[in-house]
Short mmCIF file of C-alpha atoms in Angstrom, two decimals:
data_model
loop_
_atom_site.label_atom_id
_atom_site.label_comp_id
_atom_site.label_asym_id
_atom_site.label_seq_id
_atom_site.Cartn_x
_atom_site.Cartn_y
_atom_site.Cartn_z
CA MET A 1 0.00 0.00 0.00
CA THR A 2 1.08 3.56 -0.71
CA HIS A 3 3.15 5.07 2.07
CA VAL A 4 1.33 7.74 4.03
CA PRO A 5 3.24 9.97 6.46
CA LYS A 6 2.26 9.41 10.09
CA ARG A 7 1.20 13.02 10.55
CA LEU A 8 -1.25 12.67 7.69
CA LEU A 9 -2.77 9.56 9.22
CA GLU A 10 -3.32 11.54 12.41
CA PHE A 11 -5.62 13.77 10.33
CA THR A 12 -7.86 10.83 9.40
CA ASP A 13 -11.31 11.11 11.01
CA ARG A 14 -10.26 14.10 13.15
CA THR A 15 -12.82 16.41 11.54
CA ALA A 16 -16.40 16.03 10.41
CA ILE A 17 -19.09 17.54 8.25
CA ALA A 18 -21.84 18.50 10.66
CA GLY A 19 -24.34 20.19 8.38
CA VAL A 20 -25.34 20.82 4.78
CA GLY A 21 -27.41 23.62 3.30
CA TYR A 22 -28.87 24.49 -0.07
CA THR A 23 -30.76 27.24 -1.79
CA PRO A 24 -33.25 26.12 -4.42
CA PHE A 25 -31.64 25.49 -7.82
CA SER A 26 -32.97 27.42 -10.81
CA LYS A 27 -32.13 29.01 -14.15
CA ASP A 28 -32.52 32.48 -12.68
CA SER A 29 -32.18 33.03 -8.95
CA GLY A 30 -33.11 36.70 -9.26
CA VAL A 31 -30.65 37.53 -6.47
CA SER A 32 -26.94 38.20 -6.08
CA THR A 33 -24.37 35.50 -5.39
CA LEU A 34 -23.86 37.24 -2.02
CA THR A 35 -27.50 36.60 -1.16
CA LEU A 36 -27.27 32.99 -2.34
CA ALA A 37 -24.12 32.46 -0.27
CA CYS A 38 -25.71 33.87 2.89
CA ARG A 39 -28.80 31.71 2.44
CA ALA A 40 -26.80 28.50 1.94
CA VAL A 41 -24.46 29.25 4.88
CA LEU A 42 -27.40 29.90 7.21
CA ALA A 43 -29.19 26.77 5.97
CA ALA A 44 -26.12 24.62 6.64
CA LEU A 45 -25.77 26.07 10.16
CA GLU A 46 -29.45 25.45 10.84
CA ASP A 47 -29.02 21.87 9.67
CA ALA A 48 -26.08 21.42 12.04
CA GLY A 49 -27.83 23.11 14.94
CA LEU A 50 -25.27 25.89 15.17
CA THR A 51 -25.75 29.64 15.30
CA PRO A 52 -23.89 32.10 13.05
CA ASP A 53 -22.04 33.44 16.08
CA GLU A 54 -20.33 30.08 16.47
CA VAL A 55 -18.72 30.35 13.01
CA ASP A 56 -15.05 31.29 12.99
CA GLY A 57 -14.13 30.33 9.44
CA LEU A 58 -15.50 30.68 5.90
CA ALA A 59 -14.17 29.20 2.67
CA THR A 60 -15.14 29.23 -0.98
CA HIS A 61 -13.84 28.68 -4.49
CA ARG A 62 -14.73 30.84 -7.45
CA VAL A 63 -13.49 32.15 -10.75
CA GLY A 64 -14.18 35.83 -10.20
CA ASP A 65 -17.90 35.14 -10.38
CA SER A 66 -19.07 35.04 -6.78
CA ALA A 67 -19.03 36.52 -3.28
CA PRO A 68 -15.82 35.87 -1.29
CA PRO A 69 -15.66 35.29 2.49
CA THR A 70 -14.62 38.92 2.96
CA LEU A 71 -18.10 39.92 1.73
CA VAL A 72 -20.13 37.04 3.13
CA GLY A 73 -18.62 37.32 6.64
CA PRO A 74 -19.55 40.96 7.23
CA ALA A 75 -22.93 40.45 5.51
CA LEU A 76 -23.74 37.88 8.21
CA GLY A 77 -22.26 39.97 11.02
CA LEU A 78 -19.04 37.91 11.17
CA SER A 79 -16.38 40.58 11.07
CA ASP A 80 -13.52 38.78 12.81
CA LEU A 81 -13.09 35.32 11.30
CA SER A 82 -10.03 33.50 12.58
CA TRP A 83 -9.59 31.67 9.26
CA HIS A 84 -10.85 32.11 5.73
CA LEU A 85 -10.03 30.90 2.27
CA ASP A 86 -10.86 32.43 -1.10
CA GLN A 87 -9.61 29.79 -3.52
CA PHE A 88 -9.33 30.58 -7.20
CA GLY A 89 -10.60 27.79 -9.36
CA GLY A 90 -13.52 25.84 -10.66
CA GLY A 91 -14.43 22.24 -10.20
CA SER A 92 -10.84 21.10 -9.74
CA VAL A 93 -10.63 22.71 -6.32
CA SER A 94 -14.09 22.16 -4.82
CA HIS A 95 -12.96 19.28 -2.66
CA ALA A 96 -9.65 20.95 -1.89
CA VAL A 97 -11.59 23.75 -0.20
CA VAL A 98 -13.27 21.34 2.20
CA GLY A 99 -9.95 19.53 2.69
CA GLN A 100 -8.26 22.79 3.60
CA ALA A 101 -11.07 23.71 5.98
CA ALA A 102 -10.65 20.32 7.64
CA LEU A 103 -6.90 20.94 7.98
CA ALA A 104 -7.55 24.36 9.51
CA VAL A 105 -9.98 22.83 11.99
CA ALA A 106 -7.61 19.95 12.79
CA ALA A 107 -4.80 22.45 13.37
CA GLY A 108 -6.94 24.56 15.67
CA LEU A 109 -7.05 27.68 13.50
CA ALA A 110 -10.82 27.54 13.55
CA GLU A 111 -13.48 25.30 15.03
CA VAL A 112 -16.53 25.87 12.83
CA VAL A 113 -15.84 26.53 9.14
CA VAL A 114 -18.59 26.87 6.56
CA CYS A 115 -17.53 26.02 3.00
CA TYR A 116 -19.88 27.37 0.35
CA ARG A 117 -20.19 27.89 -3.38
CA ALA A 118 -22.71 30.44 -4.65
CA ILE A 119 -23.18 30.67 -8.36
CA ASN A 120 -25.42 32.30 -10.95
CA ALA A 121 -23.97 30.07 -13.63
CA ARG A 122 -26.99 30.42 -15.89
CA SER A 123 -28.36 33.93 -15.41
CA GLU A 124 -25.09 35.83 -14.96
CA PHE A 125 -21.80 34.03 -15.63
CA ARG A 126 -22.38 31.22 -18.13
CA MET A 127 -19.95 28.59 -16.92
CA GLY A 128 -20.28 26.72 -20.22
CA GLY A 129 -18.48 29.52 -21.94
CA THR A 130 -21.21 30.81 -24.24
CA GLY A 131 -20.81 34.54 -24.73
CA ARG A 132 -18.56 35.29 -21.78
CA GLY A 133 -14.97 36.54 -21.71
CA LEU A 134 -12.04 34.18 -21.97
CA PRO A 135 -10.18 32.91 -18.90
CA ALA A 136 -6.99 34.82 -18.07
CA SER A 137 -4.47 32.03 -18.69
CA PRO A 138 -1.41 32.12 -20.92
CA GLU A 139 -2.50 28.79 -22.41
CA VAL A 140 -5.62 30.37 -23.92
CA GLN A 141 -3.68 32.15 -26.67
CA TYR A 142 -2.80 28.80 -28.27
CA GLN A 143 -6.43 27.67 -28.38
CA ALA A 144 -8.74 30.67 -28.70
CA PRO A 145 -7.65 31.61 -32.25
CA TYR A 146 -9.14 28.31 -33.42
CA GLY A 147 -12.46 28.77 -31.64
CA TYR A 148 -11.42 26.25 -28.96
CA VAL A 149 -12.47 28.09 -25.83
CA ALA A 150 -15.21 26.33 -23.86
CA PRO A 151 -15.32 23.39 -21.44
CA PRO A 152 -17.75 21.34 -23.58
CA GLN A 153 -15.26 21.54 -26.45
CA GLN A 154 -12.28 20.69 -24.26
CA PHE A 155 -13.88 17.68 -22.57
CA ALA A 156 -15.26 16.52 -25.94
CA MET A 157 -11.67 16.52 -27.21
CA TYR A 158 -10.53 14.29 -24.34
CA ALA A 159 -13.64 12.12 -24.70
CA ARG A 160 -12.86 11.46 -28.36
CA ALA A 161 -9.28 10.56 -27.48
CA HIS A 162 -10.72 7.96 -25.08
CA MET A 163 -13.13 6.70 -27.76
CA LEU A 164 -10.32 6.35 -30.26
CA ARG A 165 -8.02 4.55 -27.85
CA TYR A 166 -10.45 2.26 -26.03
CA GLY A 167 -13.54 1.98 -28.18
CA THR A 168 -15.74 3.94 -25.79
CA THR A 169 -19.05 4.74 -27.54
CA ALA A 170 -21.85 7.28 -27.54
CA GLU A 171 -24.04 4.55 -26.05
CA HIS A 172 -21.69 4.36 -23.06
CA PHE A 173 -21.94 8.10 -22.49
CA GLY A 174 -25.70 7.85 -22.96
CA ALA A 175 -26.02 5.06 -20.41
CA LEU A 176 -24.48 7.35 -17.82
CA ALA A 177 -26.81 10.24 -18.65
CA VAL A 178 -29.84 7.92 -18.47
CA THR A 179 -28.74 6.41 -15.14
CA GLN A 180 -28.13 9.76 -13.49
CA ARG A 181 -31.49 11.10 -14.71
CA ALA A 182 -33.19 8.09 -13.12
CA ASN A 183 -31.52 9.07 -9.83
CA ALA A 184 -32.61 12.69 -10.23
CA ALA A 185 -36.19 11.53 -10.68
CA LYS A 186 -35.99 10.46 -7.03
CA ASN A 187 -34.50 13.76 -5.86
CA PRO A 188 -36.98 16.55 -5.11
CA ARG A 189 -34.17 19.12 -5.37
CA ALA A 190 -33.15 18.13 -8.89
CA LEU A 191 -33.81 20.50 -11.79
CA MET A 192 -34.24 17.73 -14.38
CA ARG A 193 -36.49 14.94 -13.09
CA THR A 194 -38.17 13.57 -16.20
CA PRO A 195 -36.63 10.19 -17.05
CA ILE A 196 -34.83 9.89 -20.37
CA THR A 197 -34.00 6.95 -22.62
CA LEU A 198 -30.90 6.14 -24.63
CA ASP A 199 -32.83 7.23 -27.73
CA ASP A 200 -33.52 10.62 -26.11
CA TYR A 201 -29.81 10.93 -25.47
CA LEU A 202 -28.86 9.99 -29.04
CA ALA A 203 -31.45 12.41 -30.43
CA SER A 204 -30.23 15.39 -28.41
CA ARG A 205 -28.51 18.03 -30.49
CA TRP A 206 -24.78 18.27 -31.05
CA ILE A 207 -22.83 20.71 -28.91
CA ALA A 208 -19.29 19.74 -29.86
CA GLU A 209 -18.97 16.31 -31.48
CA PRO A 210 -18.66 13.78 -29.92
CA PHE A 211 -20.75 15.56 -27.24
CA ARG A 212 -24.47 16.04 -27.46
CA LEU A 213 -26.57 18.28 -25.25
CA LEU A 214 -27.21 15.43 -22.80
CA ASP A 215 -23.47 14.87 -22.31
CA CYS A 216 -23.27 18.33 -20.78
CA CYS A 217 -24.12 19.38 -17.27
CA LEU A 218 -26.67 22.00 -16.43
CA GLU A 219 -25.71 25.60 -15.88
CA THR A 220 -27.39 26.46 -12.62
CA ASP A 221 -28.14 29.35 -10.30
CA GLY A 222 -27.89 28.29 -6.68
CA ALA A 223 -25.69 27.76 -3.66
CA CYS A 224 -24.67 24.89 -1.45
CA ALA A 225 -22.72 24.86 1.83
CA VAL A 226 -21.24 22.35 4.27
CA VAL A 227 -20.16 22.88 7.89
CA VAL A 228 -16.75 21.49 8.89
CA THR A 229 -15.88 21.11 12.57
CA THR A 230 -13.99 18.76 14.86
CA ALA A 231 -15.26 15.18 15.09
CA GLU A 232 -15.69 15.75 18.82
CA ARG A 233 -17.82 18.87 18.36
CA ALA A 234 -19.85 17.20 15.62
CA ARG A 235 -20.82 14.39 18.01
CA SER A 236 -22.53 16.94 20.26
CA LEU A 237 -24.58 18.46 17.43
CA ARG A 238 -27.98 17.76 15.89
CA ARG A 239 -27.00 15.48 13.00
CA HIS A 240 -25.18 12.19 12.78
CA PRO A 241 -21.54 13.18 12.06
CA VAL A 242 -19.85 12.36 8.79
CA LEU A 243 -16.09 12.06 9.27
CA VAL A 244 -13.47 13.38 6.86
CA SER A 245 -11.37 10.23 6.48
CA ALA A 246 -9.14 11.52 3.72
CA ALA A 247 -8.54 14.64 1.68
CA ALA A 248 -6.08 14.67 -1.17
CA TRP A 249 -4.78 17.13 -3.72
CA GLY A 250 -3.25 16.35 -7.07
CA GLY A 251 -1.81 17.75 -10.25
CA GLY A 252 -3.48 17.70 -13.61
CA THR A 253 -3.37 17.67 -17.38
CA SER A 254 -2.10 20.74 -19.20
CA HIS A 255 -3.84 21.60 -22.46
CA LEU A 256 -0.42 21.91 -24.04
CA SER A 257 1.63 19.15 -22.49
CA CYS A 258 0.39 15.67 -21.74
CA ASP A 259 1.67 12.20 -22.51
CA ASP A 260 -1.72 10.49 -22.38
CA PRO A 261 -4.89 12.59 -22.33
CA THR A 262 -7.00 9.55 -21.44
CA VAL A 263 -5.43 9.24 -17.98
CA THR A 264 -6.30 11.93 -15.44
CA ALA A 265 -4.49 13.14 -12.34
CA ALA A 266 -6.94 11.07 -10.32
CA ALA A 267 -4.90 7.97 -11.20
CA ALA A 268 -1.95 9.33 -9.22
CA LEU A 269 -4.06 10.85 -6.46
CA ALA A 270 -6.24 7.78 -5.77
CA PRO A 271 -3.61 5.57 -4.06
CA ARG A 272 -2.72 8.42 -1.67
CA LEU A 273 -6.36 9.11 -0.93
CA TYR A 274 -7.28 5.48 -0.27
CA ALA A 275 -4.18 4.87 1.88
CA GLN A 276 -4.98 7.90 4.01
CA ALA A 277 -8.46 6.55 4.74
CA GLY A 278 -7.28 2.94 5.03
CA VAL A 279 -9.77 1.75 2.41
CA GLY A 280 -9.76 0.67 -1.22
CA PRO A 281 -12.18 0.98 -4.14
CA ALA A 282 -14.05 -2.14 -2.99
CA ASP A 283 -14.88 -0.42 0.30
CA ILE A 284 -16.64 2.54 -1.33
CA ASP A 285 -20.42 2.23 -0.88
CA VAL A 286 -21.39 5.30 -2.89
CA ALA A 287 -19.45 7.66 -5.17
CA GLU A 288 -20.36 11.24 -6.02
CA LEU A 289 -18.02 11.95 -8.93
CA TYR A 290 -17.53 15.28 -10.68
CA ASP A 291 -19.72 15.12 -13.77
CA CYS A 292 -19.33 18.33 -15.70
CA PHE A 293 -19.71 15.96 -18.67
CA THR A 294 -20.55 12.28 -19.04
CA TYR A 295 -16.98 11.46 -19.98
CA SER A 296 -15.50 12.89 -16.78
CA VAL A 297 -17.31 10.20 -14.76
CA ILE A 298 -16.26 7.39 -17.07
CA VAL A 299 -12.57 8.28 -16.89
CA GLN A 300 -12.75 8.66 -13.09
CA LEU A 301 -14.31 5.21 -12.67
CA GLU A 302 -11.11 3.91 -14.27
CA ASP A 303 -8.65 6.21 -12.53
CA TYR A 304 -10.15 5.67 -9.06
CA GLY A 305 -9.80 1.93 -9.61
CA PHE A 306 -13.39 0.75 -9.96
CA CYS A 307 -12.71 -0.88 -13.31
CA PRO A 308 -9.67 -1.45 -15.53
CA LYS A 309 -8.37 1.35 -17.75
CA GLY A 310 -10.50 1.75 -20.84
CA GLU A 311 -13.48 -0.14 -19.43
CA GLY A 312 -15.34 2.77 -17.85
CA GLY A 313 -17.88 2.84 -20.66
CA PRO A 314 -18.84 -0.86 -20.52
CA TYR A 315 -18.83 -0.61 -16.69
CA VAL A 316 -21.50 2.09 -16.80
CA ALA A 317 -23.47 0.32 -19.53
CA SER A 318 -23.54 -2.84 -17.36
CA GLY A 319 -25.64 -1.00 -14.78
CA ALA A 320 -22.90 -1.03 -12.14
CA THR A 321 -23.32 2.69 -11.38
CA ALA A 322 -27.11 2.58 -10.94
CA LEU A 323 -28.69 2.92 -7.49
CA ASP A 324 -28.95 -0.87 -7.24
CA GLY A 325 -25.58 -1.52 -8.87
CA ALA A 326 -22.21 -2.46 -7.42
CA LEU A 327 -21.21 1.21 -7.11
CA PRO A 328 -24.05 3.74 -7.04
CA VAL A 329 -22.70 6.94 -8.65
CA ASN A 330 -24.13 10.44 -8.48
CA THR A 331 -27.19 9.38 -6.55
CA HIS A 332 -28.57 12.95 -6.63
CA GLY A 333 -28.45 13.06 -10.41
CA GLY A 334 -25.19 14.99 -10.44
CA PHE A 335 -24.51 18.13 -12.39
CA LEU A 336 -26.14 16.46 -15.37
CA SER A 337 -29.56 16.40 -13.74
CA GLU A 338 -29.65 17.81 -10.19
CA GLY A 339 -27.83 21.07 -10.73
CA TYR A 340 -24.37 22.52 -11.06
CA VAL A 341 -22.91 23.97 -7.88
CA HIS A 342 -19.29 23.37 -8.78
CA GLY A 343 -18.68 20.31 -6.63
CA VAL A 344 -20.21 21.23 -3.28
CA ASN A 345 -23.54 19.54 -4.03
CA HIS A 346 -21.63 16.29 -4.60
CA ILE A 347 -20.11 16.54 -1.12
CA ALA A 348 -23.50 17.42 0.40
CA GLU A 349 -25.12 14.41 -1.32
CA ALA A 350 -22.42 12.11 0.04
CA VAL A 351 -23.20 13.46 3.52
CA SER A 352 -26.94 12.82 3.04
CA GLN A 353 -26.23 9.26 1.93
CA LEU A 354 -23.95 8.56 4.91
CA ARG A 355 -26.53 9.94 7.30
CA GLY A 356 -29.11 7.64 5.76
CA GLU A 357 -31.27 10.65 4.86
CA ALA A 358 -31.34 10.42 1.07
CA GLY A 359 -34.98 9.33 0.86
CA ASP A 360 -36.04 7.33 -2.21
CA ARG A 361 -32.48 7.38 -3.55
CA GLN A 362 -30.84 6.14 -0.36
CA VAL A 363 -28.14 3.50 -0.81
CA PRO A 364 -28.93 1.02 1.97
CA GLY A 365 -26.29 0.88 4.68
CA ALA A 366 -23.90 3.36 3.05
CA GLU A 367 -20.90 3.76 5.38
CA VAL A 368 -18.06 5.05 3.17
CA ALA A 369 -18.32 7.56 0.32
CA LEU A 370 -15.92 8.89 -2.27
CA SER A 371 -16.52 12.35 -3.63
CA THR A 372 -14.32 13.94 -6.23
CA ALA A 373 -13.53 17.20 -7.93
CA GLN A 374 -12.95 17.64 -11.64
CA PRO A 375 -10.19 15.13 -12.39
CA GLY A 376 -7.63 17.62 -13.57
CA TYR A 377 -8.37 18.65 -17.14
CA VAL A 378 -8.42 22.35 -18.13
CA LEU A 379 -7.14 23.64 -14.78
CA PRO A 380 -4.28 21.24 -14.03
CA ALA A 381 -5.27 20.33 -10.49
CA THR A 382 -7.63 17.93 -8.77
CA SER A 383 -8.84 17.00 -5.30
CA ALA A 384 -11.03 14.43 -3.57
CA LEU A 385 -12.48 13.37 -0.23
CA ILE A 386 -13.34 10.08 1.42
CA LEU A 387 -16.12 10.51 3.97
CA ARG A 388 -17.25 7.96 6.56
CA ARG A 389 -20.32 7.63 8.73
CA ALA A 390 -19.20 8.04 12.36
CA MET B 1 -11.21 31.02 -39.14
CA PRO B 2 -13.69 31.17 -36.31
CA GLY B 3 -11.52 32.18 -33.37
CA TYR B 4 -10.58 35.05 -31.12
CA ARG B 5 -7.37 37.00 -31.65
CA PRO B 6 -4.59 35.62 -29.44
CA GLU B 7 -3.24 37.74 -26.59
CA PRO B 8 0.53 37.16 -26.55
CA ASP B 9 2.36 37.56 -23.23
CA ARG B 10 5.98 38.42 -22.46
CA ASP B 11 7.02 34.79 -22.86
CA SER B 12 5.26 34.28 -26.17
CA ARG B 13 5.41 37.56 -28.12
CA ALA B 14 8.49 36.59 -30.14
CA TRP B 15 6.94 33.21 -30.99
CA TRP B 16 3.90 34.91 -32.49
CA ASP B 17 6.15 37.35 -34.36
CA ARG B 18 7.99 34.38 -35.91
CA LEU B 19 4.70 32.71 -36.80
CA ALA B 20 3.67 35.91 -38.57
CA ARG B 21 6.81 35.42 -40.74
CA HIS B 22 5.63 31.84 -41.39
CA GLU B 23 8.29 30.33 -39.16
CA PHE B 24 7.45 27.62 -36.67
CA ALA B 25 9.92 27.68 -33.80
CA VAL B 26 10.21 25.97 -30.43
CA GLN B 27 12.65 26.67 -27.63
CA GLU B 28 15.83 24.66 -27.11
CA CYS B 29 17.46 24.68 -23.68
CA ASP B 30 21.06 25.99 -23.77
CA ALA B 31 22.03 23.74 -20.89
CA CYS B 32 20.48 20.36 -21.68
CA GLY B 33 19.15 20.68 -25.21
CA THR B 34 15.56 19.77 -24.33
CA LEU B 35 13.02 21.19 -26.78
CA ARG B 36 9.92 22.80 -25.33
CA PHE B 37 6.61 24.38 -26.21
CA PRO B 38 4.84 26.68 -25.31
CA PRO B 39 7.45 29.43 -24.77
CA ARG B 40 8.54 29.68 -21.14
CA ALA B 41 11.60 31.06 -19.37
CA PHE B 42 12.59 27.84 -17.60
CA CYS B 43 13.46 24.39 -18.87
CA ALA B 44 11.26 21.98 -16.92
CA ALA B 45 13.88 19.23 -17.31
CA CYS B 46 16.94 21.02 -15.87
CA ARG B 47 15.39 24.24 -14.42
CA GLN B 48 17.82 26.50 -16.24
CA GLU B 49 16.82 29.77 -17.91
CA GLY B 50 19.06 30.01 -20.99
CA TRP B 51 17.47 29.03 -24.32
CA HIS B 52 17.40 29.80 -28.02
CA TRP B 53 14.85 29.36 -30.80
CA ARG B 54 15.02 26.24 -32.91
CA GLU B 55 13.11 26.53 -36.16
CA THR B 56 11.40 23.27 -37.03
CA VAL B 57 8.88 21.81 -39.42
CA PRO B 58 5.41 21.85 -37.86
CA GLU B 59 4.44 18.21 -38.02
CA GLY B 60 2.75 15.79 -35.73
CA THR B 61 0.06 13.16 -35.33
CA VAL B 62 -3.65 13.47 -34.70
CA GLU B 63 -4.50 12.83 -31.04
CA SER B 64 -8.18 13.85 -31.16
CA TRP B 65 -10.63 16.30 -32.71
CA ILE B 66 -14.03 17.88 -32.22
CA VAL B 67 -16.62 19.42 -34.48
CA SER B 68 -17.87 22.48 -32.66
CA ARG B 69 -21.55 23.16 -33.31
CA GLN B 70 -22.51 25.61 -30.56
CA PRO B 71 -21.79 29.34 -31.12
CA PHE B 72 -19.04 29.55 -28.50
CA VAL B 73 -17.41 32.36 -30.46
CA PRO B 74 -19.81 35.28 -30.89
CA GLY B 75 -20.72 35.82 -34.53
CA HIS B 76 -19.62 32.35 -35.69
CA ARG B 77 -22.56 29.99 -36.07
CA ASP B 78 -21.21 27.51 -38.63
CA PRO B 79 -19.68 24.24 -37.42
CA TYR B 80 -15.90 23.98 -37.49
CA LEU B 81 -13.35 21.29 -36.75
CA VAL B 82 -10.61 21.72 -34.14
CA VAL B 83 -7.82 19.14 -34.10
CA MET B 84 -5.49 18.24 -31.22
CA VAL B 85 -2.05 17.39 -32.59
CA ARG B 86 0.88 15.73 -30.83
CA LEU B 87 3.97 17.61 -32.01
CA THR B 88 6.69 15.37 -33.39
CA ALA B 89 9.55 17.70 -32.41
CA VAL B 90 8.66 18.17 -28.74
CA PRO B 91 7.89 15.15 -26.56
CA GLY B 92 4.58 15.53 -24.73
CA ALA B 93 3.56 18.76 -26.46
CA LEU B 94 0.01 19.17 -27.75
CA VAL B 95 -1.08 21.92 -30.11
CA TYR B 96 -4.41 22.87 -31.63
CA GLY B 97 -5.65 24.27 -34.91
CA ASN B 98 -8.47 24.22 -37.39
CA TRP B 99 -8.51 21.35 -39.83
CA ARG B 100 -7.86 22.24 -43.44
CA ALA B 101 -9.04 19.28 -45.47
CA GLU B 102 -12.34 18.21 -46.91
CA ARG B 103 -12.49 14.98 -44.93
CA GLN B 104 -12.32 14.37 -41.19
CA PRO B 105 -9.00 13.45 -39.55
CA GLU B 106 -8.06 9.91 -38.63
CA ALA B 107 -6.65 8.76 -35.31
CA GLY B 108 -2.87 8.90 -35.30
CA GLU B 109 -2.55 10.18 -38.86
CA ARG B 110 0.49 12.28 -39.69
CA VAL B 111 -0.30 15.93 -40.23
CA ARG B 112 1.56 19.05 -41.29
CA GLY B 113 1.03 22.59 -40.02
CA THR B 114 -0.10 25.20 -42.52
CA PHE B 115 0.26 28.92 -41.95
CA THR B 116 -3.03 30.78 -42.22
CA GLN B 117 -2.54 34.52 -42.59
CA VAL B 118 -5.50 36.22 -40.93
CA ASP B 119 -4.34 39.78 -41.62
CA GLU B 120 -1.12 41.80 -41.73
CA GLU B 121 -0.33 41.28 -38.06
CA LEU B 122 -1.69 37.82 -37.38
CA THR B 123 -0.87 34.37 -38.70
CA VAL B 124 -2.17 31.19 -37.06
CA LEU B 125 -1.18 27.57 -37.56
CA ASP B 126 -3.75 25.15 -38.95
CA TRP B 127 -3.32 21.47 -39.81
CA ALA B 128 -3.74 19.30 -42.87
CA PRO B 129 -2.94 15.69 -43.84
CA GLU B 130 0.78 15.21 -44.43
CA SER B 131 0.12 13.78 -47.88
CA ARG B 132 -0.86 17.26 -48.99
CA ILE B 133 2.59 18.71 -48.34
CA ALA B 134 2.32 21.40 -50.96
CA ILE B 135 -0.81 22.80 -49.37
CA ARG B 136 -1.15 26.53 -49.63
CA SER B 137 -2.67 28.59 -46.92
CA GLY B 138 -6.40 29.00 -47.41
CA GLU B 139 -6.61 26.40 -50.16
CA ASN B 140 -9.17 24.32 -48.33
CA SER B 141 -12.08 25.35 -46.20
CA PRO B 142 -12.40 23.88 -42.73
CA VAL B 143 -14.72 20.87 -42.63
CA ARG B 144 -18.34 21.91 -42.22
#
C-alpha cells in the first residue's frame, strides 16, 4: 500500500461535516451570489444546529464570479473570522476547499468553518463559456484563435481521445446520462427529473462532437454549503456526524503538455487518498463523482480503480453505477440532472447518503463515500475526499 | 477562421512574431538541449533559464478532434473542426488548430502545419494531412 506519512494519518477522522445547506436550484435566482451564499451558509448552520455566532471560518472557491468570504462574513455579522479561504478555481478545487477547511480545523485555526459555493452560472456568468470573456491564462492564446475556448469543447476533445483509444461509444456516455437522470427523478431538489431513454440521449442536439446536449451538465443558479468542525464537536450536534477520512490534492493535465490525455491526475491521487483513509475501491459504498460531462465520470471510474483502464464505458453500460448496482454513482443526479454547484452539491449528497437521509435514492447501509472534484483537465489540479459515517 | 485574436504575453510575443513570418519555432534549452513548447523562461527538465529558438517543421500526429456546433465564439454559427495534434519535435507537447481538409482526420494520422494569414499582423497555424505537403494557406475550407 502507498506510504502515508504518520502526521497525515493523524488527520484521518479528526474532523467532520456536521451540516449541509442548499438554496433552491434554478435558471434564474433573481438575487446576487452574495444573497445565495448567505442563504446557503445559514441553511447549513441550521441543519447542524449551530448559530452564526459560532462560526469562525468561511471558505469558498470561485473564478471571479461570486461573493468571497470577505463579503459574506460581514454580511452575516461575522467581522472577525479567525480563518478564511478564497480559492481561485472551478471544479478542480471544490474538494480541496473542504480539505483545507478540515486541515484548519484539525490544526486549531478555527473550530466551525462553513464552506460554500454560490453561483449564478446560468443567469449571470455562463460557466459553459457561451458569450462570456475568456479565462486569463497564458494557455488560452494557443487555443482561442481556433475557436477552442469552452469546457464542452475541451472535454469533448478528451472524450474522443478515449473513444479512439479504447472503443468507448456514444451509447456508453448515454447510459451514464440515463442512469443519473433516473436518480434525479428520485430527488426533489433536482432541476431535471423527467426520465430519459438512450434514444432521447442519441437524439439530443450536437454541442461539440462527440458531445451532445445530454453529455453536458446544467448551468445552474444556486448555492450549497457544508459545515466542517472537529469530530468531537460534531458528536454533540444535531446530526449524525460524517467524518473526513481523507482529503487529497493532485496535479493535472495541461492543455499543451500531456503524454496520455485519457489518464487523469486522479490515477496518481487515488492511491494516496485510499491509503490515508485505510480503504480501497471495494470499500466505497457510494461515489459522487464530478460530472461536468458524461466522460469525466467514465474516466474517473477507471482512474479511481473501480474498473480497468478503458473499461469505464462498458462498466456504466452494465448498470454497475445505478442505485442498485455495485457502485451507485451520483445518486442525486449529479450536475447532469440535479444542478451545477461546482462540486459542493456532490459533497452534500455524500453526507446525506452517509446519514441515511437520502430518501427514495438512499443506498442502503452506506458507510463510506468517495466524492471527487474535476479530475484535472483544463485547470491542471484535482482533489477528492473520502467521507465515513461516524 | 472562427476564433478570437490571441493575446501574446511576455514569454510568447516573439513566438507569435515568428509565426507571422511563417516560421514555426520551439525553444531549445542551452544547458540540456531539451526542446519545449509553449514558450517559457525555464526548462522543466533542468530548471535552467538560458534558451534559443530552434526553427522546425510543424508536423505531428492526430491525437483527437471535435466538431464544434454551438456558437461559443460570438458571430460564428457555422460548425468547425478543431484538431489536437501531438507535435513530433517536442515530446509531450500538444497543439491545436483548425482542420484544413475536406475529410475528417483519422486517429494517429500524420499531419503538417499550414500557416493561415489572418491579416497583416496575425498568422495562425492550422493542420492538414501530411500527404498534402504542398498545401497553400487557405486552399481548403475547414470541414463543415
